[in-house]
PDB file of C-alpha atoms in Angstrom:
ATOM      1  CA  MET I   1     -30.212 -14.945  29.532  1.00 80.00           C
ATOM      2  CA  ILE I   2     -30.883 -13.122  26.297  1.00 89.00           C
ATOM      3  CA  VAL I   3     -28.814 -14.182  23.438  1.00 92.00           C
ATOM      4  CA  TYR I   4     -27.953 -11.272  20.909  1.00 95.00           C
ATOM      5  CA  ARG I   5     -27.069 -12.215  16.968  1.00 95.00           C
ATOM      6  CA  SER I   6     -25.649  -8.467  16.453  1.00 97.00           C
ATOM      7  CA  LEU I   7     -24.148  -6.268  18.812  1.00 98.00           C
ATOM      8  CA  LEU I   8     -23.386  -2.545  17.399  1.00 98.00           C
ATOM      9  CA  PHE I   9     -20.854  -0.587  18.767  1.00 97.00           C
ATOM     10  CA  VAL I  10     -21.208   3.396  18.874  1.00 97.00           C
ATOM     11  CA  PRO I  11     -18.452   5.653  20.145  1.00 97.00           C
ATOM     12  CA  GLY I  12     -19.344   7.226  23.455  1.00 97.00           C
ATOM     13  CA  THR I  13     -18.244  10.630  22.413  1.00 96.00           C
ATOM     14  CA  ARG I  14     -21.132  10.616  19.774  1.00 95.00           C
ATOM     15  CA  SER I  15     -24.017  11.042  21.382  1.00 93.00           C
ATOM     16  CA  ASP I  16     -25.713  12.337  18.547  1.00 93.00           C
ATOM     17  CA  ARG I  17     -25.440   8.913  16.890  1.00 94.00           C
ATOM     18  CA  PHE I  18     -26.782   6.905  19.962  1.00 94.00           C
ATOM     19  CA  GLY I  19     -30.513   7.183  18.855  1.00 92.00           C
ATOM     20  CA  LYS I  20     -29.549   6.070  15.350  1.00 93.00           C
ATOM     21  CA  ALA I  21     -27.550   3.041  16.517  1.00 94.00           C
ATOM     22  CA  VAL I  22     -30.546   2.232  18.160  1.00 92.00           C
ATOM     23  CA  ALA I  23     -32.315   2.184  15.154  1.00 92.00           C
ATOM     24  CA  ALA I  24     -30.213   0.125  13.103  1.00 92.00           C
ATOM     25  CA  SER I  25     -32.054  -3.066  13.579  1.00 92.00           C
ATOM     26  CA  ALA I  26     -28.913  -4.431  15.703  1.00 96.00           C
ATOM     27  CA  ASP I  27     -30.237  -6.795  18.720  1.00 95.00           C
ATOM     28  CA  ALA I  28     -28.156  -4.615  20.744  1.00 96.00           C
ATOM     29  CA  VAL I  29     -26.268  -1.544  20.777  1.00 97.00           C
ATOM     30  CA  ILE I  30     -23.277  -0.930  23.216  1.00 97.00           C
ATOM     31  CA  ILE I  31     -22.190   2.592  23.976  1.00 97.00           C
ATOM     32  CA  ASP I  32     -18.435   2.250  23.946  1.00 98.00           C
ATOM     33  CA  LEU I  33     -16.303   4.311  26.815  1.00 98.00           C
ATOM     34  CA  GLU I  34     -13.287   2.409  25.781  1.00 97.00           C
ATOM     35  CA  ASP I  35     -11.268   1.931  22.427  1.00 94.00           C
ATOM     36  CA  ALA I  36     -13.321   4.461  20.449  1.00 95.00           C
ATOM     37  CA  VAL I  37     -12.453   7.291  22.920  1.00 97.00           C
ATOM     38  CA  LEU I  38      -9.329   9.367  23.246  1.00 97.00           C
ATOM     39  CA  PRO I  39      -7.676   9.555  26.959  1.00 97.00           C
ATOM     40  CA  ALA I  40      -8.625  13.438  26.727  1.00 97.00           C
ATOM     41  CA  ASP I  41     -12.277  12.772  25.969  1.00 97.00           C
ATOM     42  CA  LYS I  42     -12.920  10.090  28.526  1.00 98.00           C
ATOM     43  CA  ASP I  43     -14.425  12.269  30.918  1.00 97.00           C
ATOM     44  CA  ARG I  44     -17.052  14.109  28.538  1.00 97.00           C
ATOM     45  CA  ALA I  45     -17.700  10.477  26.723  1.00 97.00           C
ATOM     46  CA  ARG I  46     -18.491   9.135  30.218  1.00 96.00           C
ATOM     47  CA  SER I  47     -20.708  12.276  31.379  1.00 95.00           C
ATOM     48  CA  GLU I  48     -22.552  12.013  28.237  1.00 94.00           C
ATOM     49  CA  SER I  49     -23.275   8.373  27.980  1.00 95.00           C
ATOM     50  CA  LEU I  50     -24.914   8.405  31.546  1.00 93.00           C
ATOM     51  CA  THR I  51     -26.777  11.461  30.908  1.00 92.00           C
ATOM     52  CA  TRP I  52     -28.178   9.862  27.708  1.00 92.00           C
ATOM     53  CA  LEU I  53     -28.671   6.548  29.308  1.00 89.00           C
ATOM     54  CA  GLY I  54     -30.646   8.437  32.217  1.00 85.00           C
ATOM     55  CA  ALA I  55     -33.066   9.391  29.765  1.00 85.00           C
ATOM     56  CA  TRP I  56     -33.189   5.927  27.985  1.00 84.00           C
ATOM     57  CA  ARG I  57     -36.503   4.111  28.052  1.00 81.00           C
ATOM     58  CA  GLY I  58     -35.860   0.982  25.775  1.00 82.00           C
ATOM     59  CA  ARG I  59     -34.045  -2.276  26.202  1.00 83.00           C
ATOM     60  CA  HIS I  60     -31.109  -3.889  24.797  1.00 92.00           C
ATOM     61  CA  LEU I  61     -28.426  -1.464  25.427  1.00 94.00           C
ATOM     62  CA  GLY I  62     -25.063  -1.918  26.965  1.00 95.00           C
ATOM     63  CA  LEU I  63     -22.003  -0.173  28.021  1.00 96.00           C
ATOM     64  CA  ARG I  64     -18.296  -0.959  27.353  1.00 98.00           C
ATOM     65  CA  ILE I  65     -16.313   0.476  30.142  1.00 97.00           C
ATOM     66  CA  ASN I  66     -12.674   0.743  30.529  1.00 98.00           C
ATOM     67  CA  SER I  67     -10.649  -2.033  31.971  1.00 97.00           C
ATOM     68  CA  PRO I  68     -10.836  -1.889  35.733  1.00 96.00           C
ATOM     69  CA  ARG I  69      -7.287  -2.391  35.774  1.00 95.00           C
ATOM     70  CA  THR I  70      -6.806   1.166  34.788  1.00 97.00           C
ATOM     71  CA  ALA I  71      -7.657   4.701  36.282  1.00 97.00           C
ATOM     72  CA  PHE I  72     -10.311   5.214  33.597  1.00 98.00           C
ATOM     73  CA  GLY I  73     -12.124   1.910  34.301  1.00 97.00           C
ATOM     74  CA  CYS I  74     -12.109   2.946  38.114  1.00 97.00           C
ATOM     75  CA  ALA I  75     -13.419   6.100  37.314  1.00 97.00           C
ATOM     76  CA  ASP I  76     -16.278   4.611  34.999  1.00 96.00           C
ATOM     77  CA  LEU I  77     -17.256   2.095  37.905  1.00 95.00           C
ATOM     78  CA  ALA I  78     -17.124   5.297  40.434  1.00 94.00           C
ATOM     79  CA  ALA I  79     -19.687   7.053  38.168  1.00 94.00           C
ATOM     80  CA  LEU I  80     -21.624   4.234  37.517  1.00 93.00           C
ATOM     81  CA  ALA I  81     -21.944   2.978  41.089  1.00 91.00           C
ATOM     82  CA  GLY I  82     -23.201   6.630  42.051  1.00 84.00           C
ATOM     83  CA  SER I  83     -25.579   6.939  39.034  1.00 83.00           C
ATOM     84  CA  ALA I  84     -29.447   5.777  39.000  1.00 77.00           C
ATOM     85  CA  ALA I  85     -28.846   6.164  34.725  1.00 73.00           C
ATOM     86  CA  ALA I  86     -26.635   2.841  35.101  1.00 70.00           C
ATOM     87  CA  GLY I  87     -29.611   1.221  35.715  1.00 73.00           C
ATOM     88  CA  ARG I  88     -30.891   1.778  32.032  1.00 83.00           C
ATOM     89  CA  ALA I  89     -28.042  -0.508  30.608  1.00 90.00           C
ATOM     90  CA  ASP I  90     -28.912  -4.192  30.015  1.00 92.00           C
ATOM     91  CA  PHE I  91     -25.205  -5.316  30.432  1.00 95.00           C
ATOM     92  CA  LEU I  92     -21.785  -4.056  30.631  1.00 96.00           C
ATOM     93  CA  ILE I  93     -18.822  -5.095  28.492  1.00 98.00           C
ATOM     94  CA  VAL I  94     -15.467  -5.706  30.329  1.00 98.00           C
ATOM     95  CA  PRO I  95     -12.631  -5.136  28.245  1.00 98.00           C
ATOM     96  CA  LYS I  96      -9.038  -6.918  28.817  1.00 97.00           C
ATOM     97  CA  ALA I  97     -10.756  -9.489  31.066  1.00 97.00           C
ATOM     98  CA  ASP I  98      -7.190 -11.622  31.667  1.00 97.00           C
ATOM     99  CA  THR I  99      -8.948 -13.283  34.888  1.00 97.00           C
ATOM    100  CA  ALA I 100     -12.044 -13.831  36.420  1.00 97.00           C
ATOM    101  CA  VAL I 101     -11.095 -11.444  39.224  1.00 96.00           C
ATOM    102  CA  ASP I 102     -11.717  -8.590  36.536  1.00 97.00           C
ATOM    103  CA  LEU I 103     -15.416  -9.547  36.674  1.00 97.00           C
ATOM    104  CA  GLU I 104     -15.530  -9.987  40.349  1.00 95.00           C
ATOM    105  CA  ILE I 105     -14.255  -6.395  40.608  1.00 95.00           C
ATOM    106  CA  VAL I 106     -16.903  -4.948  38.616  1.00 96.00           C
ATOM    107  CA  ALA I 107     -19.460  -6.633  40.028  1.00 94.00           C
ATOM    108  CA  GLU I 108     -18.638  -5.835  43.750  1.00 94.00           C
ATOM    109  CA  ALA I 109     -17.964  -2.075  42.872  1.00 93.00           C
ATOM    110  CA  LEU I 110     -21.475  -1.794  41.407  1.00 91.00           C
ATOM    111  CA  GLY I 111     -23.077  -3.700  43.997  1.00 82.00           C
ATOM    112  CA  ARG I 112     -25.794  -5.146  42.163  1.00 74.00           C
ATOM    113  CA  LYS I 113     -26.418  -7.836  39.689  1.00 83.00           C
ATOM    114  CA  ILE I 114     -25.878  -6.739  36.027  1.00 91.00           C
ATOM    115  CA  PRO I 115     -24.931  -9.009  33.218  1.00 95.00           C
ATOM    116  CA  LEU I 116     -21.251  -9.106  32.405  1.00 97.00           C
ATOM    117  CA  ILE I 117     -19.587  -9.583  28.948  1.00 98.00           C
ATOM    118  CA  PRO I 118     -16.131  -9.952  29.381  1.00 98.00           C
ATOM    119  CA  ILE I 119     -13.337  -9.204  26.061  1.00 98.00           C
ATOM    120  CA  ILE I 120     -11.203 -12.273  25.625  1.00 98.00           C
ATOM    121  CA  GLU I 121      -8.135 -10.455  23.754  1.00 97.00           C
ATOM    122  CA  SER I 122      -4.780 -11.538  25.158  1.00 96.00           C
ATOM    123  CA  GLY I 123      -3.010 -14.696  25.394  1.00 95.00           C
ATOM    124  CA  ARG I 124      -3.163 -14.552  29.043  1.00 96.00           C
ATOM    125  CA  ALA I 125      -7.046 -14.322  28.883  1.00 97.00           C
ATOM    126  CA  LEU I 126      -7.089 -17.240  26.595  1.00 97.00           C
ATOM    127  CA  SER I 127      -5.358 -19.369  28.795  1.00 97.00           C
ATOM    128  CA  ASN I 128      -8.012 -18.455  31.281  1.00 98.00           C
ATOM    129  CA  ALA I 129     -11.066 -18.715  29.130  1.00 98.00           C
ATOM    130  CA  PHE I 130     -12.850 -21.389  31.025  1.00 98.00           C
ATOM    131  CA  GLU I 131     -12.818 -19.458  34.184  1.00 98.00           C
ATOM    132  CA  VAL I 132     -13.446 -16.067  32.714  1.00 98.00           C
ATOM    133  CA  ALA I 133     -16.426 -17.611  31.176  1.00 98.00           C
ATOM    134  CA  ARG I 134     -17.874 -19.252  34.064  1.00 97.00           C
ATOM    135  CA  GLN I 135     -17.902 -15.743  35.601  1.00 96.00           C
ATOM    136  CA  ALA I 136     -19.424 -14.058  32.530  1.00 97.00           C
ATOM    137  CA  THR I 137     -23.255 -13.534  33.148  1.00 95.00           C
ATOM    138  CA  GLY I 138     -23.918 -12.377  30.110  1.00 96.00           C
ATOM    139  CA  GLY I 139     -21.600 -13.876  27.638  1.00 98.00           C
ATOM    140  CA  VAL I 140     -17.944 -13.672  26.215  1.00 98.00           C
ATOM    141  CA  LEU I 141     -16.800 -11.435  23.188  1.00 98.00           C
ATOM    142  CA  PHE I 142     -13.634 -12.604  21.276  1.00 98.00           C
ATOM    143  CA  GLY I 143     -11.528  -9.380  21.102  1.00 97.00           C
ATOM    144  CA  GLY I 144      -9.598 -10.291  18.077  1.00 97.00           C
ATOM    145  CA  VAL I 145      -8.220  -7.396  17.261  1.00 96.00           C
ATOM    146  CA  ASP I 146      -6.022  -6.959  20.367  1.00 96.00           C
ATOM    147  CA  TYR I 147      -5.393 -10.617  20.738  1.00 97.00           C
ATOM    148  CA  SER I 148      -3.926 -11.255  17.047  1.00 96.00           C
ATOM    149  CA  ALA I 149      -1.730  -7.866  17.426  1.00 95.00           C
ATOM    150  CA  SER I 150      -0.559  -9.337  20.927  1.00 92.00           C
ATOM    151  CA  LEU I 151       0.599 -12.425  19.203  1.00 92.00           C
ATOM    152  CA  GLY I 152       2.008 -10.670  15.951  1.00 94.00           C
ATOM    153  CA  ALA I 153      -0.699 -12.985  14.001  1.00 94.00           C
ATOM    154  CA  ASP I 154      -3.214 -12.140  11.292  1.00 95.00           C
ATOM    155  CA  LEU I 155      -6.682 -11.329  12.156  1.00 95.00           C
ATOM    156  CA  SER I 156      -8.073 -11.712   8.571  1.00 93.00           C
ATOM    157  CA  ASP I 157      -6.579 -15.122   8.495  1.00 95.00           C
ATOM    158  CA  TRP I 158      -8.892 -17.737   9.617  1.00 95.00           C
ATOM    159  CA  ASP I 159      -6.731 -20.270  10.539  1.00 96.00           C
ATOM    160  CA  ALA I 160      -4.695 -18.093  12.611  1.00 96.00           C
ATOM    161  CA  MET I 161      -7.680 -17.404  15.050  1.00 97.00           C
ATOM    162  CA  LEU I 162      -9.075 -20.931  15.044  1.00 97.00           C
ATOM    163  CA  THR I 163      -7.395 -21.949  18.229  1.00 97.00           C
ATOM    164  CA  ALA I 164      -8.625 -18.765  19.891  1.00 97.00           C
ATOM    165  CA  ARG I 165     -12.201 -19.038  18.542  1.00 98.00           C
ATOM    166  CA  GLY I 166     -12.272 -22.725  19.431  1.00 98.00           C
ATOM    167  CA  MET I 167     -11.433 -22.222  23.100  1.00 98.00           C
ATOM    168  CA  ILE I 168     -13.449 -19.412  23.522  1.00 98.00           C
ATOM    169  CA  ALA I 169     -16.543 -21.333  21.822  1.00 98.00           C
ATOM    170  CA  ALA I 170     -15.920 -24.468  24.320  1.00 98.00           C
ATOM    171  CA  ALA I 171     -15.209 -22.224  27.316  1.00 98.00           C
ATOM    172  CA  CYS I 172     -18.794 -20.584  26.584  1.00 97.00           C
ATOM    173  CA  GLY I 173     -20.240 -24.001  25.875  1.00 95.00           C
ATOM    174  CA  ALA I 174     -19.148 -25.340  29.375  1.00 96.00           C
ATOM    175  CA  ALA I 175     -20.313 -22.237  31.359  1.00 97.00           C
ATOM    176  CA  GLY I 176     -23.411 -22.272  29.160  1.00 94.00           C
ATOM    177  CA  VAL I 177     -23.069 -18.728  28.286  1.00 96.00           C
ATOM    178  CA  PRO I 178     -23.105 -17.168  24.869  1.00 96.00           C
ATOM    179  CA  ALA I 179     -19.869 -16.628  22.784  1.00 98.00           C
ATOM    180  CA  TYR I 180     -19.635 -13.322  20.472  1.00 98.00           C
ATOM    181  CA  ASP I 181     -17.434 -12.948  17.632  1.00 98.00           C
ATOM    182  CA  VAL I 182     -14.727 -10.272  16.793  1.00 98.00           C
ATOM    183  CA  PRO I 183     -16.343  -7.536  14.391  1.00 97.00           C
ATOM    184  CA  TYR I 184     -15.111  -7.730  11.057  1.00 97.00           C
ATOM    185  CA  LEU I 185     -12.997  -4.890  10.206  1.00 96.00           C
ATOM    186  CA  ASP I 186     -13.626  -4.290   6.248  1.00 96.00           C
ATOM    187  CA  THR I 187     -16.930  -2.304   6.386  1.00 95.00           C
ATOM    188  CA  SER I 188     -17.203  -2.335   2.608  1.00 94.00           C
ATOM    189  CA  ASP I 189     -16.724  -6.514   2.415  1.00 96.00           C
ATOM    190  CA  THR I 190     -20.354  -7.816   3.102  1.00 94.00           C
ATOM    191  CA  ASP I 191     -19.560 -11.183   1.318  1.00 95.00           C
ATOM    192  CA  GLY I 192     -16.383 -11.483   3.731  1.00 96.00           C
ATOM    193  CA  LEU I 193     -18.520 -10.639   6.846  1.00 97.00           C
ATOM    194  CA  ALA I 194     -21.219 -13.047   6.030  1.00 96.00           C
ATOM    195  CA  ALA I 195     -18.728 -16.107   5.083  1.00 96.00           C
ATOM    196  CA  SER I 196     -16.556 -15.592   8.206  1.00 97.00           C
ATOM    197  CA  THR I 197     -20.041 -14.863  10.200  1.00 97.00           C
ATOM    198  CA  ARG I 198     -21.291 -18.477   9.039  1.00 96.00           C
ATOM    199  CA  LYS I 199     -17.856 -19.996   9.847  1.00 97.00           C
ATOM    200  CA  ALA I 200     -18.422 -18.687  13.500  1.00 97.00           C
ATOM    201  CA  LYS I 201     -21.711 -19.745  13.647  1.00 95.00           C
ATOM    202  CA  ALA I 202     -20.702 -23.148  12.862  1.00 93.00           C
ATOM    203  CA  MET I 203     -18.123 -23.137  15.360  1.00 95.00           C
ATOM    204  CA  GLY I 204     -20.743 -22.291  18.200  1.00 93.00           C
ATOM    205  CA  PHE I 205     -20.662 -18.613  18.169  1.00 97.00           C
ATOM    206  CA  SER I 206     -24.060 -17.164  19.109  1.00 94.00           C
ATOM    207  CA  GLY I 207     -23.714 -13.472  17.327  1.00 96.00           C
ATOM    208  CA  ARG I 208     -20.905 -11.263  16.544  1.00 97.00           C
ATOM    209  CA  ALA I 209     -19.741  -7.408  17.064  1.00 98.00           C
ATOM    210  CA  CYS I 210     -20.111  -5.058  14.529  1.00 98.00           C
ATOM    211  CA  ILE I 211     -18.622  -1.813  14.236  1.00 97.00           C
ATOM    212  CA  HIS I 212     -20.968  -0.015  11.253  1.00 96.00           C
ATOM    213  CA  PRO I 213     -24.788   0.117  10.878  1.00 96.00           C
ATOM    214  CA  ASP I 214     -24.377  -1.402   7.518  1.00 95.00           C
ATOM    215  CA  GLN I 215     -23.000  -4.633   8.953  1.00 97.00           C
ATOM    216  CA  VAL I 216     -26.160  -5.435  11.011  1.00 97.00           C
ATOM    217  CA  SER I 217     -28.412  -6.769   8.345  1.00 95.00           C
ATOM    218  CA  ALA I 218     -25.560  -9.342   7.194  1.00 96.00           C
ATOM    219  CA  VAL I 219     -25.136 -10.378  10.677  1.00 97.00           C
ATOM    220  CA  ASN I 220     -28.560 -11.174  11.509  1.00 95.00           C
ATOM    221  CA  ALA I 221     -29.219 -12.693   8.317  1.00 93.00           C
ATOM    222  CA  ALA I 222     -26.187 -15.388   8.738  1.00 93.00           C
ATOM    223  CA  TYR I 223     -27.506 -16.172  12.683  1.00 91.00           C
ATOM    224  CA  ALA I 224     -31.245 -16.329  11.419  1.00 84.00           C
ATOM    225  CA  PRO I 225     -32.086 -20.218  10.777  1.00 78.00           C
ATOM    226  CA  SER I 226     -33.319 -21.058   6.882  1.00 72.00           C
ATOM    227  CA  GLU I 227     -36.769 -22.271   6.177  1.00 74.00           C
ATOM    228  CA  ALA I 228     -35.300 -25.814   6.013  1.00 79.00           C
ATOM    229  CA  GLU I 229     -33.801 -25.518   9.315  1.00 78.00           C
ATOM    230  CA  ILE I 230     -37.046 -24.415  10.931  1.00 83.00           C
ATOM    231  CA  ALA I 231     -38.745 -27.337   9.116  1.00 84.00           C
ATOM    232  CA  ASP I 232     -36.169 -29.616  10.144  1.00 82.00           C
ATOM    233  CA  ALA I 233     -36.557 -28.753  13.611  1.00 81.00           C
ATOM    234  CA  ARG I 234     -40.287 -28.893  13.664  1.00 87.00           C
ATOM    235  CA  ALA I 235     -40.046 -32.466  12.021  1.00 85.00           C
ATOM    236  CA  ILE I 236     -37.541 -33.905  14.643  1.00 84.00           C
ATOM    237  CA  LEU I 237     -39.939 -32.599  17.738  1.00 84.00           C
ATOM    238  CA  ALA I 238     -43.203 -34.091  15.922  1.00 84.00           C
ATOM    239  CA  ALA I 239     -41.516 -37.242  15.318  1.00 81.00           C
ATOM    240  CA  MET I 240     -40.136 -37.460  19.075  1.00 80.00           C
ATOM    241  CA  GLU I 241     -43.903 -36.488  20.111  1.00 80.00           C
ATOM    242  CA  ALA I 242     -45.417 -39.219  17.668  1.00 80.00           C
ATOM    243  CA  ALA I 243     -43.023 -42.137  19.315  1.00 78.00           C
ATOM    244  CA  GLY I 244     -44.370 -41.069  22.635  1.00 75.00           C
ATOM    245  CA  GLY I 245     -41.193 -41.133  24.330  1.00 67.00           C
ATOM    246  CA  GLY I 246     -39.740 -44.307  22.604  1.00 71.00           C
ATOM    247  CA  VAL I 247     -37.146 -44.742  19.917  1.00 72.00           C
ATOM    248  CA  ALA I 248     -37.686 -42.129  17.065  1.00 78.00           C
ATOM    249  CA  LEU I 249     -36.007 -41.706  13.782  1.00 77.00           C
ATOM    250  CA  HIS I 250     -35.993 -38.457  11.415  1.00 81.00           C
ATOM    251  CA  LYS I 251     -34.261 -39.280   7.888  1.00 82.00           C
ATOM    252  CA  GLY I 252     -33.254 -42.140   8.952  1.00 74.00           C
ATOM    253  CA  LYS I 253     -31.244 -41.279  11.840  1.00 80.00           C
ATOM    254  CA  MET I 254     -31.858 -41.860  15.700  1.00 76.00           C
ATOM    255  CA  ILE I 255     -33.033 -38.375  17.521  1.00 82.00           C
ATOM    256  CA  ASP I 256     -31.487 -38.546  20.623  1.00 77.00           C
ATOM    257  CA  ARG I 257     -31.326 -35.921  23.618  1.00 75.00           C
ATOM    258  CA  PRO I 258     -28.844 -33.330  22.048  1.00 74.00           C
ATOM    259  CA  VAL I 259     -30.536 -33.223  18.579  1.00 81.00           C
ATOM    260  CA  ILE I 260     -33.914 -32.529  20.592  1.00 81.00           C
ATOM    261  CA  LEU I 261     -32.105 -29.623  22.499  1.00 76.00           C
ATOM    262  CA  ALA I 262     -30.706 -28.174  19.254  1.00 75.00           C
ATOM    263  CA  ALA I 263     -34.293 -28.283  17.703  1.00 77.00           C
ATOM    264  CA  GLU I 264     -35.784 -26.366  20.455  1.00 79.00           C
ATOM    265  CA  ARG I 265     -33.048 -24.227  20.762  1.00 72.00           C
ATOM    266  CA  LEU I 266     -33.363 -23.373  17.030  1.00 71.00           C
ATOM    267  CA  LEU I 267     -37.220 -22.846  17.202  1.00 79.00           C
ATOM    268  CA  ALA I 268     -36.639 -20.821  20.225  1.00 73.00           C
ATOM    269  CA  SER I 269     -34.433 -18.408  18.324  1.00 67.00           C
ATOM    270  CA  VAL I 270     -37.009 -17.941  15.764  1.00 70.00           C
ATOM    271  CA  ARG I 271     -39.530 -17.055  18.394  1.00 56.00           C
ATOM    272  CA  SER I 272     -37.295 -14.524  20.125  1.00 58.00           C
ATOM    273  CA  THR I 273     -36.601 -12.659  16.842  1.00 57.00           C
TER     274      THR I 273
END
């Protein structure tokens, strides 16, 4: 399974920006047919996006469809099912995934396997987080904007969103899929973006969505391991190898299986970037 540090959204109505978004150094780009598109523009956005996808020959490009519980979502699925261009997408973002059934509908409608990344953005969805994560073949995205609005909570208050982030991280950990954090809405606040991204990383989030190209470098940097972390991971594996399978210590602490796995995962992330 591919794990992305940064996922950059681009409106489905702005096909002139698709190429620029791809060139913005994000790990993946998501063409958005949902929130970024007005109802009157849904058909045009769908048509233009699929046309562009049909000519796409690169990788790491996703598509956010409308909720399969809506008429727009059903139209998206019908168009995707009948279009060879849909095969160019590396994953689909499924918004408002309140239950695992939403993902089953999408998978069955398309009739083929494609990684699905549901968005948990309501109290109902959060209550089903573990069930949804088990069906999420590409990871789970925290839809904090809609979630906070449904609760009357403050998205910018880290503590107010702590329970939701913790449950999503735990559900993704149990399912073995990456958790992706909500976009940071203040595109001019680079320091705030970097700080909150580091907090999300510490909680177990693997990456974050971005709404502006200028956010990509800060998110990528926050998820990139430091030279000290890389050296530490290498030292852990070297100590384990030197012990020949026996008890090994690193900086006075015993090295156990979770520590080894964490070191291997960190070094693998370095090799994949």
